[in-house]
mmCIF file of C-alpha atoms and ligand atoms in Angstrom:
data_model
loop_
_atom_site.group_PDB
_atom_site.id
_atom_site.type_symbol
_atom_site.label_atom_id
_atom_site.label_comp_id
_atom_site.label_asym_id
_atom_site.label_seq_id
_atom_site.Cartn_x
_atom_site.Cartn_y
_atom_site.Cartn_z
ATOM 1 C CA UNK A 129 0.000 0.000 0.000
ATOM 2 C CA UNK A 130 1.083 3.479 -0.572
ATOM 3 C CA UNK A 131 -0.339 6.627 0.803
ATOM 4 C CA UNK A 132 -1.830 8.090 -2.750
ATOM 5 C CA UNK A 133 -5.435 8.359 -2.843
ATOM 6 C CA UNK A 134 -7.426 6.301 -5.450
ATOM 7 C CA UNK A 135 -10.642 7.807 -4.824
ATOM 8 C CA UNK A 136 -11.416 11.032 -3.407
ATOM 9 C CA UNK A 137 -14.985 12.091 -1.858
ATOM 10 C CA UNK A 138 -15.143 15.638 -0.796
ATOM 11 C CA UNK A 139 -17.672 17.252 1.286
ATOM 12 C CA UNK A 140 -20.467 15.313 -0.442
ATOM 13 C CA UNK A 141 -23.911 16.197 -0.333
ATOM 14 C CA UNK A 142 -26.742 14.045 -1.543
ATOM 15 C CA UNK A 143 -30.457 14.432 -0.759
ATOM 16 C CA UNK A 144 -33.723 12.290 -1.746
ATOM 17 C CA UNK A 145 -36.938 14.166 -2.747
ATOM 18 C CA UNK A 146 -39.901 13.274 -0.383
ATOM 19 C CA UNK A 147 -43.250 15.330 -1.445
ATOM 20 C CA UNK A 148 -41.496 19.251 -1.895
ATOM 21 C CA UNK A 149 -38.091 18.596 0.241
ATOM 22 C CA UNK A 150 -35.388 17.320 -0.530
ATOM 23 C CA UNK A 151 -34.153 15.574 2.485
ATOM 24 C CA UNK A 152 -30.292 15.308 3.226
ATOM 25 C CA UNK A 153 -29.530 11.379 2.949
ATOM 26 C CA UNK A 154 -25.578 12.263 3.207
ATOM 27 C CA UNK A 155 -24.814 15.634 4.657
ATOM 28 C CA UNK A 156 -20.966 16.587 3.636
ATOM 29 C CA UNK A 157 -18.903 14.273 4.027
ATOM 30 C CA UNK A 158 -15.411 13.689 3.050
ATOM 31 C CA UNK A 159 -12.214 10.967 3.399
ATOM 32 C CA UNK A 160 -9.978 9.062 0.821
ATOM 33 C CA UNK A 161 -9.273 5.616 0.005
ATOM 34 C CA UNK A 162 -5.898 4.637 -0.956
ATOM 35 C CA UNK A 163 -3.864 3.164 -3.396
ATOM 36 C CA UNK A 164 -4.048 -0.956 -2.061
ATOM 37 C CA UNK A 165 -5.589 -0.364 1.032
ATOM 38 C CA UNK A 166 -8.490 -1.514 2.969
ATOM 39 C CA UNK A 167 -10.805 0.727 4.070
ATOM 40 C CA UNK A 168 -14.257 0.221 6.278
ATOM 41 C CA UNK A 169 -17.062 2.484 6.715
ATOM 42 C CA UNK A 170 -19.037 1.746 10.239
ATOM 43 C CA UNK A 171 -22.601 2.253 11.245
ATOM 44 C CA UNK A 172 -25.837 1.591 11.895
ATOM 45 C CA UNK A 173 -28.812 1.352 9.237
ATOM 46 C CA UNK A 174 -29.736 4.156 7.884
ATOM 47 C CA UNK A 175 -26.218 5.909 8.355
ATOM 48 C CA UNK A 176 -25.593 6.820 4.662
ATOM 49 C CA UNK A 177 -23.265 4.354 3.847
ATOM 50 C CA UNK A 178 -24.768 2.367 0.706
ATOM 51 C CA UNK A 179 -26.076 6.002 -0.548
ATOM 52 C CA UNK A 180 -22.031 7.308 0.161
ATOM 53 C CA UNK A 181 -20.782 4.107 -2.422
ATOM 54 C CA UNK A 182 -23.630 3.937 -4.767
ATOM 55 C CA UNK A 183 -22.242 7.360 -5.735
ATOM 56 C CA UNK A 184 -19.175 6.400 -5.844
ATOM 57 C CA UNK A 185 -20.830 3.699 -8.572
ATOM 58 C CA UNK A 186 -22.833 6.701 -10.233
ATOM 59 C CA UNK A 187 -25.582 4.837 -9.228
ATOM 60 C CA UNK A 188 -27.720 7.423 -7.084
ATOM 61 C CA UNK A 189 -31.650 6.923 -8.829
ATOM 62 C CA UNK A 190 -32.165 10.300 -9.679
ATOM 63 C CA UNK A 191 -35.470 10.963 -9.207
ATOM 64 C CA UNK A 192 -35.564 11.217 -6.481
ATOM 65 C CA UNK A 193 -32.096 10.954 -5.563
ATOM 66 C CA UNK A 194 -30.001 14.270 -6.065
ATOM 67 C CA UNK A 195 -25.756 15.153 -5.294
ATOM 68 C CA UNK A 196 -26.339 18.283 -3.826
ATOM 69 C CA UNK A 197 -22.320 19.321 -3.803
ATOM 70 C CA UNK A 198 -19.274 17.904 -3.634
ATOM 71 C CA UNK A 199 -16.486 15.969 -5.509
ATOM 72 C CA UNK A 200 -15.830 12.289 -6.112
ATOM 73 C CA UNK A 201 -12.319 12.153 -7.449
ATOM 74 C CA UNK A 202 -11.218 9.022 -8.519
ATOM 75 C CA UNK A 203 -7.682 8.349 -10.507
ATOM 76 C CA UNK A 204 -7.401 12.446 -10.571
ATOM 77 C CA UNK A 205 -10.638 13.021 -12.574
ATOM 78 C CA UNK A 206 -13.964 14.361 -10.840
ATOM 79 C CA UNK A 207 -16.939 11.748 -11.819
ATOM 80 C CA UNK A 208 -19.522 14.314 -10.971
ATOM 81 C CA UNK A 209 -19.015 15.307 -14.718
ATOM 82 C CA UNK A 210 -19.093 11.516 -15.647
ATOM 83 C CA UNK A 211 -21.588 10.816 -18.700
ATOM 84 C CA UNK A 212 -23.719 7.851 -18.643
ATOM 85 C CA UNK A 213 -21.568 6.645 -21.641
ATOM 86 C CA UNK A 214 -18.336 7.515 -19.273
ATOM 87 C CA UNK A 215 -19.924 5.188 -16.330
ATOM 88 C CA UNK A 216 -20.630 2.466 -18.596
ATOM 89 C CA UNK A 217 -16.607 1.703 -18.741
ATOM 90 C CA UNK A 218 -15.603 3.026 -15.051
ATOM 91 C CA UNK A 219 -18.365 0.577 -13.434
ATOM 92 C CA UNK A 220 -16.632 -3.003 -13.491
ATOM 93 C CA UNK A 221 -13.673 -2.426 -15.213
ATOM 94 C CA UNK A 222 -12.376 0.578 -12.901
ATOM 95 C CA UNK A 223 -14.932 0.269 -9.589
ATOM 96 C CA UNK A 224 -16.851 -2.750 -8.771
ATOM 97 C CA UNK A 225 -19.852 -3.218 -6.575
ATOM 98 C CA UNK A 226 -21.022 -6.189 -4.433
ATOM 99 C CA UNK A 227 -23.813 -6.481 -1.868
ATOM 100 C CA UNK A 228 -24.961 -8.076 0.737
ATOM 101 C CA UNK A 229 -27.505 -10.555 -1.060
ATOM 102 C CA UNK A 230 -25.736 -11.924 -3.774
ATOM 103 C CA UNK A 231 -29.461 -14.445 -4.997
ATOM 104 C CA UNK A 232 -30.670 -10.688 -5.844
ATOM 105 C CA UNK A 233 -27.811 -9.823 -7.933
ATOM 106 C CA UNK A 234 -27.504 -13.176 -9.628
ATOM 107 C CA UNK A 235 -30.258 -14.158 -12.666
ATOM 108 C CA UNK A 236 -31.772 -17.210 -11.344
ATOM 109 C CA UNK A 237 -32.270 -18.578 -14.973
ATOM 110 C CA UNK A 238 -28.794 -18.381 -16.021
ATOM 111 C CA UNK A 239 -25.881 -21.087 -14.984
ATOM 112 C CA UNK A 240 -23.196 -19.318 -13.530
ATOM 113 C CA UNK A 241 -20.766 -19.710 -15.972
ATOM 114 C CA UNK A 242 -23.675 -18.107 -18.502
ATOM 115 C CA UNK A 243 -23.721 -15.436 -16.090
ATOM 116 C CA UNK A 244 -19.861 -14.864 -15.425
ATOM 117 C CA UNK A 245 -19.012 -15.543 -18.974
ATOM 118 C CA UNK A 246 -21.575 -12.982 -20.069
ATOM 119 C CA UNK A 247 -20.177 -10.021 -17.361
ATOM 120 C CA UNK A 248 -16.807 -10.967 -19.333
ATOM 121 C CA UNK A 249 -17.864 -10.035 -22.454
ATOM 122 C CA UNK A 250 -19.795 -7.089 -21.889
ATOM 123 C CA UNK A 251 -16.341 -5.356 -20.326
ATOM 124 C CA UNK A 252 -13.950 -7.628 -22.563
ATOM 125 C CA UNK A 253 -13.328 -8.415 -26.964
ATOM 126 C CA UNK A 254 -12.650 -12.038 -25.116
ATOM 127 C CA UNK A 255 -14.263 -14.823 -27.442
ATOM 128 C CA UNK A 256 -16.874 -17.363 -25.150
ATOM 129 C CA UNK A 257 -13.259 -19.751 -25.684
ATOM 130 C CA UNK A 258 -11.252 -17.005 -23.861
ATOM 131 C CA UNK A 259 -14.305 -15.804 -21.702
ATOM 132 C CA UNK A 260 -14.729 -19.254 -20.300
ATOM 133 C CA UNK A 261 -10.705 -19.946 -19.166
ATOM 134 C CA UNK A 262 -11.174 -16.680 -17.831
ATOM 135 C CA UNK A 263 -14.268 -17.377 -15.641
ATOM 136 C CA UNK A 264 -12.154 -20.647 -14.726
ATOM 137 C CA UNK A 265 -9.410 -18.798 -13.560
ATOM 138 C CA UNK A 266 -11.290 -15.930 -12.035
ATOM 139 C CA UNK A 267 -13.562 -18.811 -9.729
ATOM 140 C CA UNK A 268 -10.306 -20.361 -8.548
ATOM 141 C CA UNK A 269 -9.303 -17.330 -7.570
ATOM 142 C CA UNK A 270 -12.044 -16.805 -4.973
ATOM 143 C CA UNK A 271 -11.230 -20.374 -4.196
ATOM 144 C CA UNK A 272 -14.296 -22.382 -5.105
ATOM 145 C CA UNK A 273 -13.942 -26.049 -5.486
ATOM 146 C CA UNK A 274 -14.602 -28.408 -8.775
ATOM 147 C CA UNK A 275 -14.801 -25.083 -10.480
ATOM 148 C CA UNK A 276 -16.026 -27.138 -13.720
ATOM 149 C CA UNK A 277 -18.938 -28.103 -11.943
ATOM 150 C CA UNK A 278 -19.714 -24.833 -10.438
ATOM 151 C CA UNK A 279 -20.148 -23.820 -14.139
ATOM 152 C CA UNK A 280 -23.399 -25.530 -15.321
ATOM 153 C CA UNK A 281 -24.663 -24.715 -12.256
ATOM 154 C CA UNK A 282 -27.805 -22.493 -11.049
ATOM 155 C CA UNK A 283 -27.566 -20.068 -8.001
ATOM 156 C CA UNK A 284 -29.915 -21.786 -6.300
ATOM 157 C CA UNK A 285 -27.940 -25.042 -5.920
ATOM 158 C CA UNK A 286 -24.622 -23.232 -4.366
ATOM 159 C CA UNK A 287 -24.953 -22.193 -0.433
ATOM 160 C CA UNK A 288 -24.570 -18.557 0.252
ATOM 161 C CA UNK A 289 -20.862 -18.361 0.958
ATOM 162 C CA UNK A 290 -20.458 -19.950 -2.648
ATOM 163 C CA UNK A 291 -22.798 -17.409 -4.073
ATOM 164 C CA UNK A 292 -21.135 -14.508 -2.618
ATOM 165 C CA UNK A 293 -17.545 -15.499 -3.866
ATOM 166 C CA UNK A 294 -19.214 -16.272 -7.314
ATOM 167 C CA UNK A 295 -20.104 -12.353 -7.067
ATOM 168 C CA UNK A 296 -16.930 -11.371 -5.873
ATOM 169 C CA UNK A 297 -15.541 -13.397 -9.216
ATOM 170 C CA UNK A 298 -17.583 -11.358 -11.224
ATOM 171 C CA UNK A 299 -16.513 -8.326 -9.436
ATOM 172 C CA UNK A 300 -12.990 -8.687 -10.251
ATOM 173 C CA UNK A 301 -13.405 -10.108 -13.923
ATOM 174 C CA UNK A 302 -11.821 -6.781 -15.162
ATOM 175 C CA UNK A 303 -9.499 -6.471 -12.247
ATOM 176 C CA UNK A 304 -11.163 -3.261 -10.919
ATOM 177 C CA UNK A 305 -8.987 -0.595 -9.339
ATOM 178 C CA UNK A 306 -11.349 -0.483 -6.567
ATOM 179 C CA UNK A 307 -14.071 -3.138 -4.965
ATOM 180 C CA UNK A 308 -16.926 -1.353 -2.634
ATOM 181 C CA UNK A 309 -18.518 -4.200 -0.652
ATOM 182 C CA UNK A 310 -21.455 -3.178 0.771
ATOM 183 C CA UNK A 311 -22.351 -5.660 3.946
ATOM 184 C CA UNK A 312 -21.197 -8.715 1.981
ATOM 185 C CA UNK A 313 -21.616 -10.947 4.944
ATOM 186 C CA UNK A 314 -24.271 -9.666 6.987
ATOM 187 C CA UNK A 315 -26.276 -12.527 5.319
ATOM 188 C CA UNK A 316 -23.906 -14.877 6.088
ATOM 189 C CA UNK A 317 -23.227 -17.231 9.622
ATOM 190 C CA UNK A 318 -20.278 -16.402 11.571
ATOM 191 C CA UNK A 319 -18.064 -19.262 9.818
ATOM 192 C CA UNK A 320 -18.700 -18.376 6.191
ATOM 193 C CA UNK A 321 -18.147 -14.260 7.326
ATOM 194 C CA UNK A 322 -14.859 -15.178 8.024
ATOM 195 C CA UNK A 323 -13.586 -17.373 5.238
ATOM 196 C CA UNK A 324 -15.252 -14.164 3.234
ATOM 197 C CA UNK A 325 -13.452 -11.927 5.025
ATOM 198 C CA UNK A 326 -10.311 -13.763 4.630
ATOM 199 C CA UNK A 327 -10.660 -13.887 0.548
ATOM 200 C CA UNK A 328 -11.166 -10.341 0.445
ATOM 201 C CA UNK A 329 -7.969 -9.562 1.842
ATOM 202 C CA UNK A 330 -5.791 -12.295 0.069
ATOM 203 C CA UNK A 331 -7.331 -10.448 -2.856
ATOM 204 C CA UNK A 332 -6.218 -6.809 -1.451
ATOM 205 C CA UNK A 333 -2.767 -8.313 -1.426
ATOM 206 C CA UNK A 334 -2.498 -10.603 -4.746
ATOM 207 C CA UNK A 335 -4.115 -7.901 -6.842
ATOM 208 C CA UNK A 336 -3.379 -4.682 -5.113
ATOM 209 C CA UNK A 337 -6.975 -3.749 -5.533
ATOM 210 C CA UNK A 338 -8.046 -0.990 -3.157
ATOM 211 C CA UNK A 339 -11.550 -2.129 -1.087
ATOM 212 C CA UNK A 340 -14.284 -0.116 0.669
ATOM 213 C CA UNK A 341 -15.786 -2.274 3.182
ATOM 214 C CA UNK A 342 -19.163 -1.164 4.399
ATOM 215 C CA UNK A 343 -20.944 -2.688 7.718
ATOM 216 C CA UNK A 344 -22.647 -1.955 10.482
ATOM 217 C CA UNK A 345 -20.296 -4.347 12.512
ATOM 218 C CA UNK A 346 -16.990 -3.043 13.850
ATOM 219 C CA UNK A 347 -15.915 -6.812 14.146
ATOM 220 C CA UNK A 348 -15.834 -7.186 10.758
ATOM 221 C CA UNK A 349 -13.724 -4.150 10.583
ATOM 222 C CA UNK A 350 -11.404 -5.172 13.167
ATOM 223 C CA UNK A 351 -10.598 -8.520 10.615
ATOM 224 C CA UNK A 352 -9.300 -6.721 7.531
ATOM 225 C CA UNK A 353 -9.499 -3.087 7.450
ATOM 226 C CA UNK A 354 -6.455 -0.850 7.931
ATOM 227 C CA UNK A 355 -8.892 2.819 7.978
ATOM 228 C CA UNK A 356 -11.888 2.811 9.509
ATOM 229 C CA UNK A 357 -14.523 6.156 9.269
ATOM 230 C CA UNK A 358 -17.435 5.878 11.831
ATOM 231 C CA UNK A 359 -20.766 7.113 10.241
ATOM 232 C CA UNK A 360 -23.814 8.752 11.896
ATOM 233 C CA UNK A 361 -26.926 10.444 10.495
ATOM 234 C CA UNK A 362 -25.181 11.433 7.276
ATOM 235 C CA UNK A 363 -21.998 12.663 8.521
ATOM 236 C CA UNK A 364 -18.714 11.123 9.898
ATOM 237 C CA UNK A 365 -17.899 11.190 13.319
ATOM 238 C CA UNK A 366 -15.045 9.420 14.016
ATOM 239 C CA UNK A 367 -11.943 8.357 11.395
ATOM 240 C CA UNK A 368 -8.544 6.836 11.538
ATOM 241 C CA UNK A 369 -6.134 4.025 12.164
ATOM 242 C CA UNK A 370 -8.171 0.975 12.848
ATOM 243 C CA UNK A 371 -5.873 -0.314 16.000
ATOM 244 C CA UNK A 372 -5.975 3.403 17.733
ATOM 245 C CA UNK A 373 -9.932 3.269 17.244
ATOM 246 C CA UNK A 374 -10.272 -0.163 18.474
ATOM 247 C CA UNK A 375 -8.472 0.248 21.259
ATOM 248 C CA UNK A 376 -9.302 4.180 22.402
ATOM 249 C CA UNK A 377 -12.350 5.079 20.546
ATOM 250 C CA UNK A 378 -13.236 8.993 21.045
ATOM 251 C CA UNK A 379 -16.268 9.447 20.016
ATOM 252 C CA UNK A 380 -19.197 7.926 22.243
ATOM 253 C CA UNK A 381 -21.628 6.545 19.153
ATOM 254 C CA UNK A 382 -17.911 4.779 18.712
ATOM 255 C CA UNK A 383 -17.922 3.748 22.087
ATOM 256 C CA UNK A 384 -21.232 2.047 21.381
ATOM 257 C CA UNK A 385 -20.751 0.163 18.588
ATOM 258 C CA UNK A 386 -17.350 -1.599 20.405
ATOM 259 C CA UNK A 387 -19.837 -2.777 22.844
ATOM 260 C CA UNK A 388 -22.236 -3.681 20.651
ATOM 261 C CA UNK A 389 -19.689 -6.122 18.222
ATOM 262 C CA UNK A 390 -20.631 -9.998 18.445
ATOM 263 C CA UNK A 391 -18.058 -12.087 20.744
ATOM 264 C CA UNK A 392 -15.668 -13.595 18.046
ATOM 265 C CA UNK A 393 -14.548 -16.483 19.772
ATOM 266 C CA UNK A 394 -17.740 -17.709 19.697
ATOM 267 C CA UNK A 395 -19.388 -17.009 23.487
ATOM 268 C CA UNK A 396 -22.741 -16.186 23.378
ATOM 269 C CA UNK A 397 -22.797 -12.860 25.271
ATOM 270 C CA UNK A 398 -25.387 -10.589 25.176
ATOM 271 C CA UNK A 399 -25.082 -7.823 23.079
ATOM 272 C CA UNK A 400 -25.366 -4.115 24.319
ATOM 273 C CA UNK A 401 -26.636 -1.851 21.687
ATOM 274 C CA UNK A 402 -27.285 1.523 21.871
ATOM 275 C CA UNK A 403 -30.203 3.024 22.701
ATOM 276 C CA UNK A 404 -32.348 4.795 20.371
ATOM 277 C CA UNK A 405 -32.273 4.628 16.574
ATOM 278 C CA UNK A 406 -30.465 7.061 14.105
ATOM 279 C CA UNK A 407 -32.400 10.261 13.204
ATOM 280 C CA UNK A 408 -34.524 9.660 9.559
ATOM 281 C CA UNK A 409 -33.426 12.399 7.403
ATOM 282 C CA UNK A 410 -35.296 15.611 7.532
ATOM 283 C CA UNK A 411 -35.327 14.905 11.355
ATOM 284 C CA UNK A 412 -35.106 18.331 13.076
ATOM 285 C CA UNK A 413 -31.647 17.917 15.348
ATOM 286 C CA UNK A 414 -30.543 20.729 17.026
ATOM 287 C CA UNK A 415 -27.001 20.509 18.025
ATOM 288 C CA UNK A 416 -25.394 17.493 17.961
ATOM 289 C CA UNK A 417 -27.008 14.591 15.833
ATOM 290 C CA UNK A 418 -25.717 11.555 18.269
ATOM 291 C CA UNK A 419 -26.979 14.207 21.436
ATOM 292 C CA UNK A 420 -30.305 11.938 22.232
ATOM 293 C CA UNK A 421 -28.789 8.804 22.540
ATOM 294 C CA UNK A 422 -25.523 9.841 23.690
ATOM 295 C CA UNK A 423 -24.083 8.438 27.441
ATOM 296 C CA UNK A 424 -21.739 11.399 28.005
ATOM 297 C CA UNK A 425 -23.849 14.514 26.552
ATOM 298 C CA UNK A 426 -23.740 17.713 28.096
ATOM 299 C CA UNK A 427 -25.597 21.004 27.940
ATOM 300 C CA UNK A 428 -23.282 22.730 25.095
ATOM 301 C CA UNK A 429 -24.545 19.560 22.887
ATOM 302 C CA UNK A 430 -27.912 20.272 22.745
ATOM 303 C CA UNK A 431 -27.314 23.707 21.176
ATOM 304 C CA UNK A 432 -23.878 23.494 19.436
ATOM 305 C CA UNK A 433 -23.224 21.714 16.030
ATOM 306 C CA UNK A 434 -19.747 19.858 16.763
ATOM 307 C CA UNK A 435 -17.317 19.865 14.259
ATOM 308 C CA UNK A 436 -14.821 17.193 12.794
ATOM 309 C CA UNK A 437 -11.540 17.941 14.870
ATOM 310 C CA UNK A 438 -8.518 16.471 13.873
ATOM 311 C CA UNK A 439 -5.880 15.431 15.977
ATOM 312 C CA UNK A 440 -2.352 16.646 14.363
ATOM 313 C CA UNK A 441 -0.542 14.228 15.993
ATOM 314 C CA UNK A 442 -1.972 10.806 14.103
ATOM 315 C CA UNK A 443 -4.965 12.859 11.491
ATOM 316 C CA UNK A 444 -7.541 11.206 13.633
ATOM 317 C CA UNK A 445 -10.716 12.872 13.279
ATOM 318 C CA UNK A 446 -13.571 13.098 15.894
ATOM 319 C CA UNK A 447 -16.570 15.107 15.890
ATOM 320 C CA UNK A 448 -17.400 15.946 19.316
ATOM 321 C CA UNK A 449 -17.088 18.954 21.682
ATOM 322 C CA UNK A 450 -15.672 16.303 24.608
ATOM 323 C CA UNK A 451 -12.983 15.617 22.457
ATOM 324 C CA UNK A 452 -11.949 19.410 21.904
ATOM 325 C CA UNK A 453 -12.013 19.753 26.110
ATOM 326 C CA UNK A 454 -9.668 17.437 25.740
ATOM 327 C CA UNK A 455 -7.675 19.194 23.719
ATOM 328 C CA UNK A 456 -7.593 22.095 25.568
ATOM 329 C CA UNK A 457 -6.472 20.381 28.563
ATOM 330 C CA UNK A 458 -10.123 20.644 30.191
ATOM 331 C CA UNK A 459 -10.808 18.527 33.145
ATOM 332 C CA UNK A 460 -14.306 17.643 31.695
ATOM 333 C CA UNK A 461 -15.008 14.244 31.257
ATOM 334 C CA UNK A 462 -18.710 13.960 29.643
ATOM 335 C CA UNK A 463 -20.562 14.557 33.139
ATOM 336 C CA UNK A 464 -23.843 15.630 32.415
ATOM 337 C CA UNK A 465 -24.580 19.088 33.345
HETATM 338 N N1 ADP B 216 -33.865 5.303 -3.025
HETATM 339 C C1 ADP B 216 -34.089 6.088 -1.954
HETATM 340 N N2 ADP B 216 -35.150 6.882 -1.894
HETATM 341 C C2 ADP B 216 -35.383 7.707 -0.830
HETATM 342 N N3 ADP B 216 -34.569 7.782 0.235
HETATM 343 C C3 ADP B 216 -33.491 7.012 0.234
HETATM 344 C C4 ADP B 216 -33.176 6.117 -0.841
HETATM 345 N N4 ADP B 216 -32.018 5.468 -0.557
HETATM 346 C C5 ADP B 216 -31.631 5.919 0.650
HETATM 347 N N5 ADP B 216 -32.504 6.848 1.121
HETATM 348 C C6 ADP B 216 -32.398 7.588 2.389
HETATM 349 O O1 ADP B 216 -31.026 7.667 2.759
HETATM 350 C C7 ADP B 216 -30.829 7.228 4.098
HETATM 351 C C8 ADP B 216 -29.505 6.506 4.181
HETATM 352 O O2 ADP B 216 -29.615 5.277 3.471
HETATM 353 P P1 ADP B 216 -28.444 4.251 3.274
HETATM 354 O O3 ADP B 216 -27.279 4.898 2.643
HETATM 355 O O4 ADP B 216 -29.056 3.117 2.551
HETATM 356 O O5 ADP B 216 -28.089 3.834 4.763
HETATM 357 P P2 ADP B 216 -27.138 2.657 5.241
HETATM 358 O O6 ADP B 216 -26.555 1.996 4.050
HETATM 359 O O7 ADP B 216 -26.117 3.307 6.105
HETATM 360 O O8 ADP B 216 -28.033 1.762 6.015
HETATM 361 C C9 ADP B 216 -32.018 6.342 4.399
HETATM 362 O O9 ADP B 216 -32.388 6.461 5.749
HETATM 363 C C10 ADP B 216 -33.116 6.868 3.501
HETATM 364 O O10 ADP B 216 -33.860 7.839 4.201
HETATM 365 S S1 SF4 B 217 -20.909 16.285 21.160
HETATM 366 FE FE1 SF4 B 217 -21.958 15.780 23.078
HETATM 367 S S2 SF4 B 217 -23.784 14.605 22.471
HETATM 368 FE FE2 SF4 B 217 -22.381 14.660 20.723
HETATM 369 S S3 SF4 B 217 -21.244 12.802 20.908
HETATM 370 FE FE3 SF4 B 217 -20.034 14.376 21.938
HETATM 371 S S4 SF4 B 217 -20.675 14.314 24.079
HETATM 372 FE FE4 SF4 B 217 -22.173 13.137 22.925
HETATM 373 MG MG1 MG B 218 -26.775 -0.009 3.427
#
C-alpha cells in the first residue's frame, strides 16, 4: 500500500426528494481511500453508507435521488461530470460493486458460468473460448472447489458463501482498481463471514486492488481493514487508524458500537446496543445529531453543532465537543450538566 489516494470524496452532499423537500440522505462528508488499502465504513442502518458508495458507482436513482455538492475524485478526474456513456466503462472495469444478497444480484435462470461468462464479455473483446478460461481462472481465484462443476450450475444449488464469492468473481473479472462491498456478509453465519473476510484480503494483497468495506459491525472491521470512518446520520464522526480506534475510541456513538460487536470467539454474550435509533433524514436535530442517545452529553450539545476535529498528531478525526475539552487540557469528562 502506498499513501496516494485512489478515490477522493469531498464534502459530499446528496439528498432524496420526499413530497417538496429534498431531504439530506448524506450531509458533507469527506475521506480518501488509498492506493491498495483496505478501508471500512461503520454504522448503523440508515447511516448513509450504501447512498455514500452507490455514488461512488454513479448509481444514485435520480429521481428522487439528487448530489447536492461535492467531488468524487477518482484516478485524478472528478466523476460528478461523468456521462452515462463515461460510467458504462468506469463501473466493473475501474470500480466494482457487491452487496450483501448476492441471490438478488444473480439471474436465477442463467448457470453461472452463462452469467460470469456474459459479465466478461460485456467489459472484454474475449471470445466465449477465452471468456470461459477466464471465468475458470477468475472462480479459482475466490477459491471455489470443482470449479467445472460450479459452471453448469444455477444459483440456487450453491450455499450462500459460494454465491457470494461467485459475485466477488464477477466483481474482479476486469481487475477493478477499486471493490466497494457493501455488507457482503451480513447474510452470512459467523463461519462463512470469516472465510469471506479472509478472501477479500488475500485479494487486497495478490491484486493490489483498493476495497471499501461497508458494515454496520466493527468486528468485521477489526478482521481486515487498515482505515476505519465511523458514520452517523449522514456525517462522519469518528476516522482513523483501525488499531488506535479499536483500542481508544473517542467518540461515544464509537464507544457504542465496540460494545455492541458480536463475541468472536464464539461465546454467546449478550449484546449491548445503543439506545435509540439514528435520526430519519429531515429529522429536526438541534445541536449534535448523536446528542439523544448519547451516554456522556452535556448542555453545550444540545445547542452546538460539533465539528470534525482532527488530531495533528496521528490525522484522527472526531466530531465531538468532549474531544476538543480534551484538547484544551479541560478537566471535563462527559458529566452531564
Ligand atoms: N432510493 C431512496 N429513496 C429515498 N430515500 C433514500 C433512498 N435510498 C436511501 N434513502 C435515504 O437515505 C438514508 C440513508 O440510506 P443508506 O445509505 O441506505 O443507509 P445505510 O446503508 O447506512 O443503512 C435512508 O435512511 C433513507 O432515508
Ligand atoms: S458532542 Fe456531546 S452529544 Fe455529541 S457525541 Fe459528543 S458528548 Fe455526545
Ligand atoms: Mg446499506
Amino acid at each position: 500500500m502506498n499513501n496516494e489516494p485512489i478515490l477522493q470524496i469531498k464534502d459530499l452532499k446528496i439528498s432524496f426528494q420526499s413530497g417538496k423537500r429534498f431531504l439530506p440522505a448524506v450531509d458533507g462528508i469527506s475521506f480518501e481511500l488509498r492506493e491498495g488499502e483496505i478501508l471500512g465504513i461503520v454504522g448503523e442502518s440508515g447511516s448513509g453508507k450504501s447512498v455514500t458508495s452507490l455514488a461512488a458507482m454513479g448509481l444514485i436513482p435520480s429521481p428522487p435521488g439528487k448530489i447536492e455538492t461535492g467531488e468524487i475524485i477518482f484516478d485524478g478526474r472528478d466523476l460528478r461530470n461523468a456521462s452515462e456513456k463515461d460510467w458504462l466503462t468506469i463501473r466493473g472495469n475501474q470500480i466494482s460493486m457487491i452487496f450483501q444478497e448476492p441471490m438478488t444480484s444473480l439471474n436465477p435462470l442463467f448457470t453461472i458460468g452463462n452469467q460470469l461468462i456474459e459479465a466478461i464479455r460485456i467489459h472484454t473483446h474475449f471470445s466465449k473460448t477465452e471468456a470461459k478460461a477466464r471465468s475458470i481462472e477468475l472462480l479459482k481465484l475466490v477459491g471455489i472447489p470443482r470449479v467445472e462443476g460450479i459452471l453448469k450450475e444455477y444459483p440456487h444449488q450453491l450455499s450462500g458463501g459460494m454465491r457470494q464469492r461467485v459475485m466477488i468473481a464477477m466483481a474482479m473479472a476486469c481487475n477493478p482498481r477499486v471493490l466497494i462491498a457493501d455488507e457482503p456478509t451480513t447474510a452470512l453465519d459467523v463461519t462463512i463471514q470469516a472465510q469471506i473476510l479472509a478472501l477479500m484480503k488475500n485479494l487486497n494483497q495478490k491484486t493490489n486492488t483498493s476495497i471499501i468495506l461497508i458494515t454496520h459491525d466493527l468486528g468485521v472491521v477489526a478482521e481486515i481493514c487498515e482505515r476505519v470512518i465511523v458514520m452517523y446520520a449522514g456525517l462522519v464522526v469518528e476516522q482513523g487508524d483501525v488499531r488506535t480506534i479499536l483500542k481508544k475510541p473517542q467518540h461515544p456513538y464509537t464507544k457504542g458500537l465496540l460494545k455492541a460487536v458480536p463475541d468472536l470467539k464464539g461465546k454467546k454474550e449478550r449484546l449491548l446496543s445503543i439506545p435509540g435509533t439514528v435520526p430519519t433524514p429531515g429529522t429536526v436535530v438541534q445541536g449534535c445529531r448523536f446528542a439523544a442517545r448519547c451516554a456522556e452529553v452535556f448542555e453545550k450539545c444540545k445547542s452546538e453543532i460539533p465539528d470534525l476535529y482532527q488530531s495533528e498528531k496521528d490525522g484522527h478525526e472526531v466530531r465531538c465537543f468532549l474531544h476538543t475539552l480534551k484538547e484544551e487540557g479541560d478537566e471535563h469528562v462527559g458529566v452531564p450538566s
